[in-house]
């Protein structure tokens, strides 16, 4: 099974400042189609997870352009250009290349 | 608008059984693979099981293999998870999730239900 490792696990950020979360996989997530099979999800407090970024770098519908995903192979990054209060929650990366799909441990973003 | 509504959760004793349902609406249910993902209290997300569009292929996490069975009724747009031989460590919120068709065979969960709590305790 593919193991996903996120860092940091806790991320205090001042509003208006940028934030970055790293995600590493134990195997390459590059699909034969050329896509990297890595998604990012946000789980706000008390809510269900929601898809933010799919296939490594594509924003899901309705996701602000403050969010961006990058990376390839085994190293991926989620960046928030300017953090807002509504961005508070736990961010998870997930690989969907192999079954079972697997999640990182989660990164808790909080506002300073 | 896609809606996924889980039901059937509750308190069950160790060794007991429970059947979760997920009623889907707002999309052509039979065209999408579906999955169950769970979250133990205060913990992260864990994929539990998945099923292809017509139910011909099912997969399970090692932690539930042989105890849980996923199925679907496309005529009723409903996903199920039959859970048996339940253990304390199965206590979690169980989410129903829709797999978007982006790349064949690749999991991407673009819609999630609100979740249903299953508590296994005596």
mmCIF file with all atom_site columns, C-alpha atoms in Angstrom:
data_model
loop_
_atom_site.group_PDB
_atom_site.id
_atom_site.type_symbol
_atom_site.label_atom_id
_atom_site.label_alt_id
_atom_site.label_comp_id
_atom_site.label_asym_id
_atom_site.label_entity_id
_atom_site.label_seq_id
_atom_site.pdbx_PDB_ins_code
_atom_site.Cartn_x
_atom_site.Cartn_y
_atom_site.Cartn_z
_atom_site.occupancy
_atom_site.B_iso_or_equiv
_atom_site.pdbx_formal_charge
_atom_site.auth_seq_id
_atom_site.auth_comp_id
_atom_site.auth_asym_id
_atom_site.auth_atom_id
_atom_site.pdbx_PDB_model_num
ATOM 1   C CA . UNK A 1 1   ? 0.000   0.000   0.000   1.00 0.00 ? 1   UNK A CA 1
ATOM 2   C CA . UNK A 1 2   ? 1.105   3.561   -0.664  1.00 0.00 ? 2   UNK A CA 1
ATOM 3   C CA . UNK A 1 3   ? 1.946   5.567   2.442   1.00 0.00 ? 3   UNK A CA 1
ATOM 4   C CA . UNK A 1 4   ? 1.267   9.304   2.445   1.00 0.00 ? 4   UNK A CA 1
ATOM 5   C CA . UNK A 1 5   ? 3.217   11.639  4.737   1.00 0.00 ? 5   UNK A CA 1
ATOM 6   C CA . UNK A 1 6   ? 2.265   15.257  5.347   1.00 0.00 ? 6   UNK A CA 1
ATOM 7   C CA . UNK A 1 7   ? 4.178   18.090  6.984   1.00 0.00 ? 7   UNK A CA 1
ATOM 8   C CA . UNK A 1 8   ? 3.744   20.075  9.040   1.00 0.00 ? 8   UNK A CA 1
ATOM 9   C CA . UNK A 1 9   ? 0.955   18.518  11.095  1.00 0.00 ? 9   UNK A CA 1
ATOM 10  C CA . UNK A 1 10  ? 0.106   21.862  12.674  1.00 0.00 ? 10  UNK A CA 1
ATOM 11  C CA . UNK A 1 11  ? 0.210   25.180  10.851  1.00 0.00 ? 11  UNK A CA 1
ATOM 12  C CA . UNK A 1 12  ? -0.549  28.461  12.624  1.00 0.00 ? 12  UNK A CA 1
ATOM 13  C CA . UNK A 1 13  ? -0.883  31.278  10.095  1.00 0.00 ? 13  UNK A CA 1
ATOM 14  C CA . UNK A 1 14  ? -1.535  35.006  10.311  1.00 0.00 ? 14  UNK A CA 1
ATOM 15  C CA . UNK A 1 15  ? -4.429  36.149  8.108   1.00 0.00 ? 15  UNK A CA 1
ATOM 16  C CA . UNK A 1 16  ? -3.182  37.527  4.816   1.00 0.00 ? 16  UNK A CA 1
ATOM 17  C CA . UNK A 1 17  ? 0.025   35.524  4.993   1.00 0.00 ? 17  UNK A CA 1
ATOM 18  C CA . UNK A 1 18  ? 0.827   32.553  2.723   1.00 0.00 ? 18  UNK A CA 1
ATOM 19  C CA . UNK A 1 19  ? 0.773   28.931  3.824   1.00 0.00 ? 19  UNK A CA 1
ATOM 20  C CA . UNK A 1 20  ? 2.276   25.763  2.412   1.00 0.00 ? 20  UNK A CA 1
ATOM 21  C CA . UNK A 1 21  ? 1.696   22.076  3.126   1.00 0.00 ? 21  UNK A CA 1
ATOM 22  C CA . UNK A 1 22  ? 3.907   19.268  1.888   1.00 0.00 ? 22  UNK A CA 1
ATOM 23  C CA . UNK A 1 23  ? 2.807   15.755  0.996   1.00 0.00 ? 23  UNK A CA 1
ATOM 24  C CA . UNK A 1 24  ? 5.080   12.866  0.099   1.00 0.00 ? 24  UNK A CA 1
ATOM 25  C CA . UNK A 1 25  ? 4.112   9.441   -1.182  1.00 0.00 ? 25  UNK A CA 1
ATOM 26  C CA . UNK A 1 26  ? 6.033   6.191   -0.755  1.00 0.00 ? 26  UNK A CA 1
ATOM 27  C CA . UNK A 1 27  ? 5.625   5.464   -4.483  1.00 0.00 ? 27  UNK A CA 1
ATOM 28  C CA . UNK A 1 28  ? 5.311   7.599   -7.576  1.00 0.00 ? 28  UNK A CA 1
ATOM 29  C CA . UNK A 1 29  ? 1.766   8.803   -8.217  1.00 0.00 ? 29  UNK A CA 1
ATOM 30  C CA . UNK A 1 30  ? 2.355   9.395   -11.907 1.00 0.00 ? 30  UNK A CA 1
ATOM 31  C CA . UNK A 1 31  ? -0.318  7.618   -13.962 1.00 0.00 ? 31  UNK A CA 1
ATOM 32  C CA . UNK A 1 32  ? 0.301   6.287   -17.472 1.00 0.00 ? 32  UNK A CA 1
ATOM 33  C CA . UNK A 1 33  ? -1.985  9.077   -18.690 1.00 0.00 ? 33  UNK A CA 1
ATOM 34  C CA . UNK A 1 34  ? 0.548   11.650  -17.502 1.00 0.00 ? 34  UNK A CA 1
ATOM 35  C CA . UNK A 1 35  ? -1.582  12.768  -14.571 1.00 0.00 ? 35  UNK A CA 1
ATOM 36  C CA . UNK A 1 36  ? -0.375  12.755  -10.986 1.00 0.00 ? 36  UNK A CA 1
ATOM 37  C CA . UNK A 1 37  ? -3.057  11.025  -8.916  1.00 0.00 ? 37  UNK A CA 1
ATOM 38  C CA . UNK A 1 38  ? -2.915  13.267  -5.874  1.00 0.00 ? 38  UNK A CA 1
ATOM 39  C CA . UNK A 1 39  ? -5.860  15.150  -4.390  1.00 0.00 ? 39  UNK A CA 1
ATOM 40  C CA . UNK A 1 40  ? -6.137  17.684  -1.601  1.00 0.00 ? 40  UNK A CA 1
ATOM 41  C CA . UNK A 1 41  ? -9.161  17.853  0.709   1.00 0.00 ? 41  UNK A CA 1
ATOM 42  C CA . UNK A 1 42  ? -10.197 20.347  3.370   1.00 0.00 ? 42  UNK A CA 1
ATOM 43  C CA . UNK A 1 43  ? -12.271 19.323  6.352   1.00 0.00 ? 43  UNK A CA 1
ATOM 44  C CA . UNK A 1 44  ? -13.587 22.373  8.127   1.00 0.00 ? 44  UNK A CA 1
ATOM 45  C CA . UNK A 1 45  ? -14.527 21.965  11.811  1.00 0.00 ? 45  UNK A CA 1
ATOM 46  C CA . UNK A 1 46  ? -17.676 19.882  12.139  1.00 0.00 ? 46  UNK A CA 1
ATOM 47  C CA . UNK A 1 47  ? -18.011 19.357  8.407   1.00 0.00 ? 47  UNK A CA 1
ATOM 48  C CA . UNK A 1 48  ? -17.417 16.656  5.830   1.00 0.00 ? 48  UNK A CA 1
ATOM 49  C CA . UNK A 1 49  ? -14.254 16.743  3.730   1.00 0.00 ? 49  UNK A CA 1
ATOM 50  C CA . UNK A 1 50  ? -14.443 18.677  0.486   1.00 0.00 ? 50  UNK A CA 1
ATOM 51  C CA . UNK A 1 51  ? -12.301 18.317  -2.610  1.00 0.00 ? 51  UNK A CA 1
ATOM 52  C CA . UNK A 1 52  ? -9.948  21.258  -3.165  1.00 0.00 ? 52  UNK A CA 1
ATOM 53  C CA . UNK A 1 53  ? -7.409  20.072  -5.727  1.00 0.00 ? 53  UNK A CA 1
ATOM 54  C CA . UNK A 1 54  ? -7.534  17.019  -7.996  1.00 0.00 ? 54  UNK A CA 1
ATOM 55  C CA . UNK A 1 55  ? -4.883  15.357  -10.133 1.00 0.00 ? 55  UNK A CA 1
ATOM 56  C CA . UNK A 1 56  ? -2.166  17.323  -8.409  1.00 0.00 ? 56  UNK A CA 1
ATOM 57  C CA . UNK A 1 57  ? -2.888  20.815  -9.645  1.00 0.00 ? 57  UNK A CA 1
ATOM 58  C CA . UNK A 1 58  ? -6.500  21.291  -10.731 1.00 0.00 ? 58  UNK A CA 1
ATOM 59  C CA . UNK A 1 59  ? -8.814  23.361  -8.545  1.00 0.00 ? 59  UNK A CA 1
ATOM 60  C CA . UNK A 1 60  ? -12.213 21.816  -7.906  1.00 0.00 ? 60  UNK A CA 1
ATOM 61  C CA . UNK A 1 61  ? -15.339 23.758  -8.768  1.00 0.00 ? 61  UNK A CA 1
ATOM 62  C CA . UNK A 1 62  ? -15.822 26.809  -6.562  1.00 0.00 ? 62  UNK A CA 1
ATOM 63  C CA . UNK A 1 63  ? -12.364 26.696  -4.985  1.00 0.00 ? 63  UNK A CA 1
ATOM 64  C CA . UNK A 1 64  ? -10.769 30.154  -4.817  1.00 0.00 ? 64  UNK A CA 1
ATOM 65  C CA . UNK A 1 65  ? -7.642  30.760  -6.884  1.00 0.00 ? 65  UNK A CA 1
ATOM 66  C CA . UNK A 1 66  ? -5.782  31.467  -3.631  1.00 0.00 ? 66  UNK A CA 1
ATOM 67  C CA . UNK A 1 67  ? -5.361  27.693  -3.497  1.00 0.00 ? 67  UNK A CA 1
ATOM 68  C CA . UNK A 1 68  ? -2.867  25.980  -5.767  1.00 0.00 ? 68  UNK A CA 1
ATOM 69  C CA . UNK A 1 69  ? -1.412  22.516  -6.012  1.00 0.00 ? 69  UNK A CA 1
ATOM 70  C CA . UNK A 1 70  ? 1.905   21.500  -7.492  1.00 0.00 ? 70  UNK A CA 1
ATOM 71  C CA . UNK A 1 71  ? 4.369   18.659  -7.616  1.00 0.00 ? 71  UNK A CA 1
ATOM 72  C CA . UNK A 1 72  ? 4.970   15.422  -9.430  1.00 0.00 ? 72  UNK A CA 1
ATOM 73  C CA . UNK A 1 73  ? 5.999   11.861  -8.729  1.00 0.00 ? 73  UNK A CA 1
ATOM 74  C CA . UNK A 1 74  ? 6.308   11.592  -4.960  1.00 0.00 ? 74  UNK A CA 1
ATOM 75  C CA . UNK A 1 75  ? 6.497   15.218  -3.769  1.00 0.00 ? 75  UNK A CA 1
ATOM 76  C CA . UNK A 1 76  ? 3.520   17.539  -3.726  1.00 0.00 ? 76  UNK A CA 1
ATOM 77  C CA . UNK A 1 77  ? 2.634   20.910  -2.233  1.00 0.00 ? 77  UNK A CA 1
ATOM 78  C CA . UNK A 1 78  ? -0.567  22.765  -1.447  1.00 0.00 ? 78  UNK A CA 1
ATOM 79  C CA . UNK A 1 79  ? -0.167  26.531  -1.274  1.00 0.00 ? 79  UNK A CA 1
ATOM 80  C CA . UNK A 1 80  ? -2.546  29.174  -0.036  1.00 0.00 ? 80  UNK A CA 1
ATOM 81  C CA . UNK A 1 81  ? -1.434  32.568  -1.278  1.00 0.00 ? 81  UNK A CA 1
ATOM 82  C CA . UNK A 1 82  ? -3.240  34.608  1.390   1.00 0.00 ? 82  UNK A CA 1
ATOM 83  C CA . UNK A 1 83  ? -4.852  32.775  4.284   1.00 0.00 ? 83  UNK A CA 1
ATOM 84  C CA . UNK A 1 84  ? -8.344  33.807  5.339   1.00 0.00 ? 84  UNK A CA 1
ATOM 85  C CA . UNK A 1 85  ? -10.303 32.909  8.470   1.00 0.00 ? 85  UNK A CA 1
ATOM 86  C CA . UNK A 1 86  ? -12.509 30.555  6.439   1.00 0.00 ? 86  UNK A CA 1
ATOM 87  C CA . UNK A 1 87  ? -9.464  28.405  5.565   1.00 0.00 ? 87  UNK A CA 1
ATOM 88  C CA . UNK A 1 88  ? -9.306  26.976  9.094   1.00 0.00 ? 88  UNK A CA 1
ATOM 89  C CA . UNK A 1 89  ? -9.555  23.196  9.240   1.00 0.00 ? 89  UNK A CA 1
ATOM 90  C CA . UNK A 1 90  ? -7.612  20.028  8.511   1.00 0.00 ? 90  UNK A CA 1
ATOM 91  C CA . UNK A 1 91  ? -6.047  19.530  5.092   1.00 0.00 ? 91  UNK A CA 1
ATOM 92  C CA . UNK A 1 92  ? -5.508  16.020  3.780   1.00 0.00 ? 92  UNK A CA 1
ATOM 93  C CA . UNK A 1 93  ? -3.655  14.781  0.744   1.00 0.00 ? 93  UNK A CA 1
ATOM 94  C CA . UNK A 1 94  ? -4.837  11.528  -0.800  1.00 0.00 ? 94  UNK A CA 1
ATOM 95  C CA . UNK A 1 95  ? -3.428  9.247   -3.453  1.00 0.00 ? 95  UNK A CA 1
ATOM 96  C CA . UNK A 1 96  ? -6.000  7.697   -5.780  1.00 0.00 ? 96  UNK A CA 1
ATOM 97  C CA . UNK A 1 97  ? -3.624  5.821   -8.052  1.00 0.00 ? 97  UNK A CA 1
ATOM 98  C CA . UNK A 1 98  ? -3.805  2.488   -6.290  1.00 0.00 ? 98  UNK A CA 1
ATOM 99  C CA . UNK A 1 99  ? -6.466  0.699   -4.301  1.00 0.00 ? 99  UNK A CA 1
ATOM 100 C CA . UNK A 1 100 ? -6.650  1.195   -1.378  1.00 0.00 ? 100 UNK A CA 1
ATOM 101 C CA . UNK A 1 101 ? -6.617  4.976   -1.776  1.00 0.00 ? 101 UNK A CA 1
ATOM 102 C CA . UNK A 1 102 ? -4.701  6.421   1.171   1.00 0.00 ? 102 UNK A CA 1
ATOM 103 C CA . UNK A 1 103 ? -4.697  9.711   3.038   1.00 0.00 ? 103 UNK A CA 1
ATOM 104 C CA . UNK A 1 104 ? -1.990  11.672  4.749   1.00 0.00 ? 104 UNK A CA 1
ATOM 105 C CA . UNK A 1 105 ? -2.255  12.242  8.506   1.00 0.00 ? 105 UNK A CA 1
ATOM 106 C CA . UNK A 1 106 ? -3.756  15.680  8.020   1.00 0.00 ? 106 UNK A CA 1
ATOM 107 C CA . UNK A 1 107 ? -2.433  19.199  8.612   1.00 0.00 ? 107 UNK A CA 1
ATOM 108 C CA . UNK A 1 108 ? -4.390  21.380  11.009  1.00 0.00 ? 108 UNK A CA 1
ATOM 109 C CA . UNK A 1 109 ? -4.372  25.001  9.884   1.00 0.00 ? 109 UNK A CA 1
ATOM 110 C CA . UNK A 1 110 ? -5.247  27.536  12.534  1.00 0.00 ? 110 UNK A CA 1
ATOM 111 C CA . UNK A 1 111 ? -5.328  31.304  12.596  1.00 0.00 ? 111 UNK A CA 1
ATOM 112 C CA . UNK A 1 112 ? -2.791  33.061  14.813  1.00 0.00 ? 112 UNK A CA 1
ATOM 113 C CA . UNK B 2 1   ? -26.972 19.442  -6.866  1.00 0.00 ? 1   UNK B CA 1
ATOM 114 C CA . UNK B 2 2   ? -25.339 16.236  -5.721  1.00 0.00 ? 2   UNK B CA 1
ATOM 115 C CA . UNK B 2 3   ? -26.661 14.971  -2.395  1.00 0.00 ? 3   UNK B CA 1
ATOM 116 C CA . UNK B 2 4   ? -25.518 11.955  -0.413  1.00 0.00 ? 4   UNK B CA 1
ATOM 117 C CA . UNK B 2 5   ? -27.478 11.100  2.709   1.00 0.00 ? 5   UNK B CA 1
ATOM 118 C CA . UNK B 2 6   ? -26.227 8.376   5.037   1.00 0.00 ? 6   UNK B CA 1
ATOM 119 C CA . UNK B 2 7   ? -28.445 6.521   7.489   1.00 0.00 ? 7   UNK B CA 1
ATOM 120 C CA . UNK B 2 8   ? -28.435 3.408   9.649   1.00 0.00 ? 8   UNK B CA 1
ATOM 121 C CA . UNK B 2 9   ? -25.774 4.309   12.173  1.00 0.00 ? 9   UNK B CA 1
ATOM 122 C CA . UNK B 2 10  ? -26.030 4.024   15.927  1.00 0.00 ? 10  UNK B CA 1
ATOM 123 C CA . UNK B 2 11  ? -24.829 2.142   18.975  1.00 0.00 ? 11  UNK B CA 1
ATOM 124 C CA . UNK B 2 12  ? -24.075 -1.556  18.596  1.00 0.00 ? 12  UNK B CA 1
ATOM 125 C CA . UNK B 2 13  ? -22.400 -4.086  20.877  1.00 0.00 ? 13  UNK B CA 1
ATOM 126 C CA . UNK B 2 14  ? -19.084 -5.688  19.991  1.00 0.00 ? 14  UNK B CA 1
ATOM 127 C CA . UNK B 2 15  ? -19.687 -8.626  17.686  1.00 0.00 ? 15  UNK B CA 1
ATOM 128 C CA . UNK B 2 16  ? -22.914 -7.095  16.413  1.00 0.00 ? 16  UNK B CA 1
ATOM 129 C CA . UNK B 2 17  ? -24.016 -6.024  12.959  1.00 0.00 ? 17  UNK B CA 1
ATOM 130 C CA . UNK B 2 18  ? -25.224 -2.852  11.323  1.00 0.00 ? 18  UNK B CA 1
ATOM 131 C CA . UNK B 2 19  ? -26.220 -1.842  7.814   1.00 0.00 ? 19  UNK B CA 1
ATOM 132 C CA . UNK B 2 20  ? -25.459 1.640   6.544   1.00 0.00 ? 20  UNK B CA 1
ATOM 133 C CA . UNK B 2 21  ? -27.285 3.177   3.592   1.00 0.00 ? 21  UNK B CA 1
ATOM 134 C CA . UNK B 2 22  ? -26.421 6.169   1.433   1.00 0.00 ? 22  UNK B CA 1
ATOM 135 C CA . UNK B 2 23  ? -29.211 7.669   -0.647  1.00 0.00 ? 23  UNK B CA 1
ATOM 136 C CA . UNK B 2 24  ? -27.855 9.544   -3.659  1.00 0.00 ? 24  UNK B CA 1
ATOM 137 C CA . UNK B 2 25  ? -29.515 12.217  -5.756  1.00 0.00 ? 25  UNK B CA 1
ATOM 138 C CA . UNK B 2 26  ? -28.623 14.947  -8.219  1.00 0.00 ? 26  UNK B CA 1
ATOM 139 C CA . UNK B 2 27  ? -26.528 12.773  -10.529 1.00 0.00 ? 27  UNK B CA 1
ATOM 140 C CA . UNK B 2 28  ? -26.707 9.572   -12.552 1.00 0.00 ? 28  UNK B CA 1
ATOM 141 C CA . UNK B 2 29  ? -25.815 7.193   -9.729  1.00 0.00 ? 29  UNK B CA 1
ATOM 142 C CA . UNK B 2 30  ? -25.241 4.159   -11.943 1.00 0.00 ? 30  UNK B CA 1
ATOM 143 C CA . UNK B 2 31  ? -22.473 5.973   -13.852 1.00 0.00 ? 31  UNK B CA 1
ATOM 144 C CA . UNK B 2 32  ? -20.158 6.439   -10.873 1.00 0.00 ? 32  UNK B CA 1
ATOM 145 C CA . UNK B 2 33  ? -18.071 4.293   -8.587  1.00 0.00 ? 33  UNK B CA 1
ATOM 146 C CA . UNK B 2 34  ? -18.750 4.898   -4.894  1.00 0.00 ? 34  UNK B CA 1
ATOM 147 C CA . UNK B 2 35  ? -16.906 4.416   -1.643  1.00 0.00 ? 35  UNK B CA 1
ATOM 148 C CA . UNK B 2 36  ? -17.127 4.474   2.131   1.00 0.00 ? 36  UNK B CA 1
ATOM 149 C CA . UNK B 2 37  ? -14.550 6.451   4.111   1.00 0.00 ? 37  UNK B CA 1
ATOM 150 C CA . UNK B 2 38  ? -14.465 6.560   7.901   1.00 0.00 ? 38  UNK B CA 1
ATOM 151 C CA . UNK B 2 39  ? -13.032 8.804   10.570  1.00 0.00 ? 39  UNK B CA 1
ATOM 152 C CA . UNK B 2 40  ? -12.491 7.581   14.106  1.00 0.00 ? 40  UNK B CA 1
ATOM 153 C CA . UNK B 2 41  ? -13.034 10.202  16.835  1.00 0.00 ? 41  UNK B CA 1
ATOM 154 C CA . UNK B 2 42  ? -10.255 12.781  16.669  1.00 0.00 ? 42  UNK B CA 1
ATOM 155 C CA . UNK B 2 43  ? -8.445  10.864  13.938  1.00 0.00 ? 43  UNK B CA 1
ATOM 156 C CA . UNK B 2 44  ? -7.817  11.143  10.208  1.00 0.00 ? 44  UNK B CA 1
ATOM 157 C CA . UNK B 2 45  ? -9.580  9.727   7.183   1.00 0.00 ? 45  UNK B CA 1
ATOM 158 C CA . UNK B 2 46  ? -9.495  6.025   6.320   1.00 0.00 ? 46  UNK B CA 1
ATOM 159 C CA . UNK B 2 47  ? -10.873 4.524   3.130   1.00 0.00 ? 47  UNK B CA 1
ATOM 160 C CA . UNK B 2 48  ? -13.002 1.504   3.981   1.00 0.00 ? 48  UNK B CA 1
ATOM 161 C CA . UNK B 2 49  ? -14.435 0.089   0.773   1.00 0.00 ? 49  UNK B CA 1
ATOM 162 C CA . UNK B 2 50  ? -15.225 0.880   -2.844  1.00 0.00 ? 50  UNK B CA 1
ATOM 163 C CA . UNK B 2 51  ? -17.514 -0.446  -5.545  1.00 0.00 ? 51  UNK B CA 1
ATOM 164 C CA . UNK B 2 52  ? -17.565 0.062   -9.301  1.00 0.00 ? 52  UNK B CA 1
ATOM 165 C CA . UNK B 2 53  ? -20.458 1.544   -11.241 1.00 0.00 ? 53  UNK B CA 1
ATOM 166 C CA . UNK B 2 54  ? -22.441 -1.651  -11.726 1.00 0.00 ? 54  UNK B CA 1
ATOM 167 C CA . UNK B 2 55  ? -21.111 -3.383  -8.647  1.00 0.00 ? 55  UNK B CA 1
ATOM 168 C CA . UNK B 2 56  ? -19.012 -5.898  -10.509 1.00 0.00 ? 56  UNK B CA 1
ATOM 169 C CA . UNK B 2 57  ? -15.878 -5.065  -8.589  1.00 0.00 ? 57  UNK B CA 1
ATOM 170 C CA . UNK B 2 58  ? -15.533 -4.394  -4.865  1.00 0.00 ? 58  UNK B CA 1
ATOM 171 C CA . UNK B 2 59  ? -12.513 -3.654  -2.694  1.00 0.00 ? 59  UNK B CA 1
ATOM 172 C CA . UNK B 2 60  ? -11.924 -3.474  1.038   1.00 0.00 ? 60  UNK B CA 1
ATOM 173 C CA . UNK B 2 61  ? -9.384  -2.161  3.483   1.00 0.00 ? 61  UNK B CA 1
ATOM 174 C CA . UNK B 2 62  ? -7.509  -4.977  5.214   1.00 0.00 ? 62  UNK B CA 1
ATOM 175 C CA . UNK B 2 63  ? -8.968  -3.783  8.520   1.00 0.00 ? 63  UNK B CA 1
ATOM 176 C CA . UNK B 2 64  ? -12.521 -4.693  7.435   1.00 0.00 ? 64  UNK B CA 1
ATOM 177 C CA . UNK B 2 65  ? -11.987 -7.453  4.877   1.00 0.00 ? 65  UNK B CA 1
ATOM 178 C CA . UNK B 2 66  ? -14.187 -10.456 5.594   1.00 0.00 ? 66  UNK B CA 1
ATOM 179 C CA . UNK B 2 67  ? -16.409 -8.482  7.976   1.00 0.00 ? 67  UNK B CA 1
ATOM 180 C CA . UNK B 2 68  ? -17.858 -5.682  5.815   1.00 0.00 ? 68  UNK B CA 1
ATOM 181 C CA . UNK B 2 69  ? -19.714 -5.980  2.502   1.00 0.00 ? 69  UNK B CA 1
ATOM 182 C CA . UNK B 2 70  ? -20.336 -3.085  0.139   1.00 0.00 ? 70  UNK B CA 1
ATOM 183 C CA . UNK B 2 71  ? -23.185 -3.204  -2.347  1.00 0.00 ? 71  UNK B CA 1
ATOM 184 C CA . UNK B 2 72  ? -25.404 -0.906  -4.362  1.00 0.00 ? 72  UNK B CA 1
ATOM 185 C CA . UNK B 2 73  ? -28.901 -0.766  -5.812  1.00 0.00 ? 73  UNK B CA 1
ATOM 186 C CA . UNK B 2 74  ? -28.708 1.384   -8.919  1.00 0.00 ? 74  UNK B CA 1
ATOM 187 C CA . UNK B 2 75  ? -32.479 1.239   -9.394  1.00 0.00 ? 75  UNK B CA 1
ATOM 188 C CA . UNK B 2 76  ? -32.839 3.047   -6.055  1.00 0.00 ? 76  UNK B CA 1
ATOM 189 C CA . UNK B 2 77  ? -29.644 5.145   -6.262  1.00 0.00 ? 77  UNK B CA 1
ATOM 190 C CA . UNK B 2 78  ? -28.522 3.727   -2.946  1.00 0.00 ? 78  UNK B CA 1
ATOM 191 C CA . UNK B 2 79  ? -25.176 2.529   -1.617  1.00 0.00 ? 79  UNK B CA 1
ATOM 192 C CA . UNK B 2 80  ? -24.909 0.101   1.285   1.00 0.00 ? 80  UNK B CA 1
ATOM 193 C CA . UNK B 2 81  ? -22.345 -1.094  3.777   1.00 0.00 ? 81  UNK B CA 1
ATOM 194 C CA . UNK B 2 82  ? -23.167 -4.253  5.708   1.00 0.00 ? 82  UNK B CA 1
ATOM 195 C CA . UNK B 2 83  ? -20.978 -4.396  8.785   1.00 0.00 ? 83  UNK B CA 1
ATOM 196 C CA . UNK B 2 84  ? -20.675 -7.511  10.926  1.00 0.00 ? 84  UNK B CA 1
ATOM 197 C CA . UNK B 2 85  ? -18.428 -8.770  13.717  1.00 0.00 ? 85  UNK B CA 1
ATOM 198 C CA . UNK B 2 86  ? -18.058 -5.157  14.762  1.00 0.00 ? 86  UNK B CA 1
ATOM 199 C CA . UNK B 2 87  ? -15.207 -4.152  17.019  1.00 0.00 ? 87  UNK B CA 1
ATOM 200 C CA . UNK B 2 88  ? -14.567 -1.147  19.225  1.00 0.00 ? 88  UNK B CA 1
ATOM 201 C CA . UNK B 2 89  ? -12.014 0.082   16.696  1.00 0.00 ? 89  UNK B CA 1
ATOM 202 C CA . UNK B 2 90  ? -14.769 0.325   14.058  1.00 0.00 ? 90  UNK B CA 1
ATOM 203 C CA . UNK B 2 91  ? -16.236 3.239   16.011  1.00 0.00 ? 91  UNK B CA 1
ATOM 204 C CA . UNK B 2 92  ? -16.177 6.168   13.598  1.00 0.00 ? 92  UNK B CA 1
ATOM 205 C CA . UNK B 2 93  ? -18.127 8.566   11.467  1.00 0.00 ? 93  UNK B CA 1
ATOM 206 C CA . UNK B 2 94  ? -18.754 6.816   8.156   1.00 0.00 ? 94  UNK B CA 1
ATOM 207 C CA . UNK B 2 95  ? -18.907 8.927   5.013   1.00 0.00 ? 95  UNK B CA 1
ATOM 208 C CA . UNK B 2 96  ? -20.355 7.949   1.680   1.00 0.00 ? 96  UNK B CA 1
ATOM 209 C CA . UNK B 2 97  ? -18.283 9.429   -1.167  1.00 0.00 ? 97  UNK B CA 1
ATOM 210 C CA . UNK B 2 98  ? -18.780 9.727   -4.911  1.00 0.00 ? 98  UNK B CA 1
ATOM 211 C CA . UNK B 2 99  ? -15.876 9.007   -7.214  1.00 0.00 ? 99  UNK B CA 1
ATOM 212 C CA . UNK B 2 100 ? -15.540 11.521  -10.009 1.00 0.00 ? 100 UNK B CA 1
ATOM 213 C CA . UNK B 2 101 ? -14.637 10.165  -13.425 1.00 0.00 ? 101 UNK B CA 1
ATOM 214 C CA . UNK B 2 102 ? -11.405 11.985  -14.162 1.00 0.00 ? 102 UNK B CA 1
ATOM 215 C CA . UNK B 2 103 ? -9.003  9.188   -15.000 1.00 0.00 ? 103 UNK B CA 1
ATOM 216 C CA . UNK B 2 104 ? -10.238 5.614   -15.347 1.00 0.00 ? 104 UNK B CA 1
ATOM 217 C CA . UNK B 2 105 ? -9.411  3.526   -12.315 1.00 0.00 ? 105 UNK B CA 1
ATOM 218 C CA . UNK B 2 106 ? -8.241  6.493   -10.243 1.00 0.00 ? 106 UNK B CA 1
ATOM 219 C CA . UNK B 2 107 ? -10.087 7.534   -7.091  1.00 0.00 ? 107 UNK B CA 1
ATOM 220 C CA . UNK B 2 108 ? -11.138 11.182  -6.679  1.00 0.00 ? 108 UNK B CA 1
ATOM 221 C CA . UNK B 2 109 ? -13.917 11.936  -4.225  1.00 0.00 ? 109 UNK B CA 1
ATOM 222 C CA . UNK B 2 110 ? -15.727 15.031  -5.447  1.00 0.00 ? 110 UNK B CA 1
ATOM 223 C CA . UNK B 2 111 ? -18.796 14.725  -3.222  1.00 0.00 ? 111 UNK B CA 1
ATOM 224 C CA . UNK B 2 112 ? -19.232 13.496  0.351   1.00 0.00 ? 112 UNK B CA 1
ATOM 225 C CA . UNK B 2 113 ? -22.207 12.839  2.570   1.00 0.00 ? 113 UNK B CA 1
ATOM 226 C CA . UNK B 2 114 ? -22.616 14.482  5.957   1.00 0.00 ? 114 UNK B CA 1
ATOM 227 C CA . UNK B 2 115 ? -21.482 11.301  7.698   1.00 0.00 ? 115 UNK B CA 1
ATOM 228 C CA . UNK B 2 116 ? -23.142 8.890   10.134  1.00 0.00 ? 116 UNK B CA 1
ATOM 229 C CA . UNK B 2 117 ? -21.790 7.871   13.510  1.00 0.00 ? 117 UNK B CA 1
ATOM 230 C CA . UNK B 2 118 ? -21.285 4.209   14.350  1.00 0.00 ? 118 UNK B CA 1
ATOM 231 C CA . UNK B 2 119 ? -20.413 3.450   17.960  1.00 0.00 ? 119 UNK B CA 1
ATOM 232 C CA . UNK B 2 120 ? -19.342 -0.048  18.948  1.00 0.00 ? 120 UNK B CA 1
ATOM 233 C CA . UNK B 2 121 ? -19.511 -0.417  22.699  1.00 0.00 ? 121 UNK B CA 1
ATOM 234 C CA . UNK B 2 122 ? -20.979 -2.633  25.381  1.00 0.00 ? 122 UNK B CA 1
#
